[in-house]
Amino acid sequence: MNADFWHGKWQRNEIGFHEGRPNHFLVKHADRLAAGAGSRVFLPLCGKTRDIAWLMGRGARVAGAELNRGAIEQLFAELELAPEVTAAGPLERFSAAGIDIFVGDVFALTPAHLGPVDAIYDRAALVALPGDVRRRYAGHLRGLTGGARQLLISYEYDQSLAKGPPFSVQADEVHALYGADYHVQELETAPVERGLKGPSEVVERIWQLVPRQG
């Protein structure tokens, strides 16, 4: 998936990946992030997700990364916040009280620009990336955050029946991507109502990733 693909999705408002309410798994398992009031949570490839407002409502500070500028303009409008926009290397930083979103290529984001984070919440980032990019992404995320704990949501379906994104990411791939650096625990699995991709049955999983010590 190149940048033009995603910019086109936003321009045409083809954003079926955008949930109109906070994600049910996040609401149920947010305490697993160990990110209470004042903690900073990073949402990669965040779009204008409602999860941001929900996390901020719990007192968390939010950092995010998103390719499309229009999505972040919409996000701040919906939050009724007027952002300060500054340069962050090759990216733009949209900031207001309790929130910093970096607009541009997530692989161009550096730890110095992002700053410290306490946890990562990945609902639609890993599954948005094709297989040859997912390993690079997982490593980049560890480097960006110093291996912060994560909640990760993945989807599984018969990839031969439909193309991504979102892509099917099997359980063994989650373990392969993260198992060397994290204790990987599946928290819950649920079918996705009406599926995601035509006739294919889809399963949604949420994982807790806790950094290994030493």
mmCIF file of N, CA and C in Angstrom, residues 35-41 52-62 98:
data_model
loop_
_atom_site.group_PDB
_atom_site.id
_atom_site.type_symbol
_atom_site.label_atom_id
_atom_site.label_comp_id
_atom_site.label_asym_id
_atom_site.label_seq_id
_atom_site.Cartn_x
_atom_site.Cartn_y
_atom_site.Cartn_z
ATOM 1 N N ALA A 35 -2.194 2.329 31.863
ATOM 2 C CA ALA A 35 -2.006 3.723 31.466
ATOM 3 C C ALA A 35 -3.111 4.562 32.098
ATOM 4 N N GLY A 36 -2.899 4.891 33.342
ATOM 5 C CA GLY A 36 -3.894 5.670 34.055
ATOM 6 C C GLY A 36 -3.806 7.154 33.720
ATOM 7 N N ALA A 37 -4.467 7.974 34.524
ATOM 8 C CA ALA A 37 -4.487 9.417 34.294
ATOM 9 C C ALA A 37 -3.065 9.951 34.207
ATOM 10 N N GLY A 38 -2.805 10.728 33.176
ATOM 11 C CA GLY A 38 -1.485 11.313 32.973
ATOM 12 C C GLY A 38 -0.551 10.471 32.142
ATOM 13 N N SER A 39 -0.875 9.188 31.925
ATOM 14 C CA SER A 39 -0.033 8.339 31.095
ATOM 15 C C SER A 39 -0.170 8.727 29.632
ATOM 16 N N ARG A 40 0.874 8.477 28.860
ATOM 17 C CA ARG A 40 0.877 8.843 27.445
ATOM 18 C C ARG A 40 0.781 7.569 26.611
ATOM 19 N N VAL A 41 -0.246 7.504 25.772
ATOM 20 C CA VAL A 41 -0.529 6.324 24.955
ATOM 21 C C VAL A 41 -0.329 6.680 23.491
ATOM 22 N N ILE A 52 -9.454 7.881 20.542
ATOM 23 C CA ILE A 52 -8.647 8.974 21.085
ATOM 24 C C ILE A 52 -9.442 9.772 22.111
ATOM 25 N N ALA A 53 -10.646 10.180 21.745
ATOM 26 C CA ALA A 53 -11.470 10.936 22.693
ATOM 27 C C ALA A 53 -11.767 10.106 23.934
ATOM 28 N N TRP A 54 -12.002 8.809 23.753
ATOM 29 C CA TRP A 54 -12.325 7.942 24.886
ATOM 30 C C TRP A 54 -11.141 7.863 25.842
ATOM 31 N N LEU A 55 -9.927 7.684 25.300
ATOM 32 C CA LEU A 55 -8.738 7.613 26.143
ATOM 33 C C LEU A 55 -8.491 8.944 26.856
ATOM 34 N N MET A 56 -8.666 10.044 26.130
ATOM 35 C CA MET A 56 -8.484 11.351 26.755
ATOM 36 C C MET A 56 -9.511 11.583 27.854
ATOM 37 N N GLY A 57 -10.713 11.065 27.652
ATOM 38 C CA GLY A 57 -11.742 11.186 28.670
ATOM 39 C C GLY A 57 -11.398 10.454 29.953
ATOM 40 N N ARG A 58 -10.524 9.445 29.854
ATOM 41 C CA ARG A 58 -10.041 8.720 31.032
ATOM 42 C C ARG A 58 -8.839 9.397 31.665
ATOM 43 N N GLY A 59 -8.379 10.501 31.083
ATOM 44 C CA GLY A 59 -7.249 11.221 31.645
ATOM 45 C C GLY A 59 -5.915 10.898 31.009
ATOM 46 N N ALA A 60 -5.917 10.030 29.990
ATOM 47 C CA ALA A 60 -4.664 9.708 29.310
ATOM 48 C C ALA A 60 -4.265 10.840 28.385
ATOM 49 N N ARG A 61 -2.972 11.001 28.193
ATOM 50 C CA ARG A 61 -2.457 11.863 27.142
ATOM 51 C C ARG A 61 -2.229 10.981 25.910
ATOM 52 N N VAL A 62 -2.527 11.502 24.739
ATOM 53 C CA VAL A 62 -2.488 10.702 23.524
ATOM 54 C C VAL A 62 -1.440 11.249 22.566
ATOM 55 N N GLY A 98 -3.069 17.707 25.978
ATOM 56 C CA GLY A 98 -3.257 16.272 26.123
ATOM 57 C C GLY A 98 -3.139 15.461 24.855
#
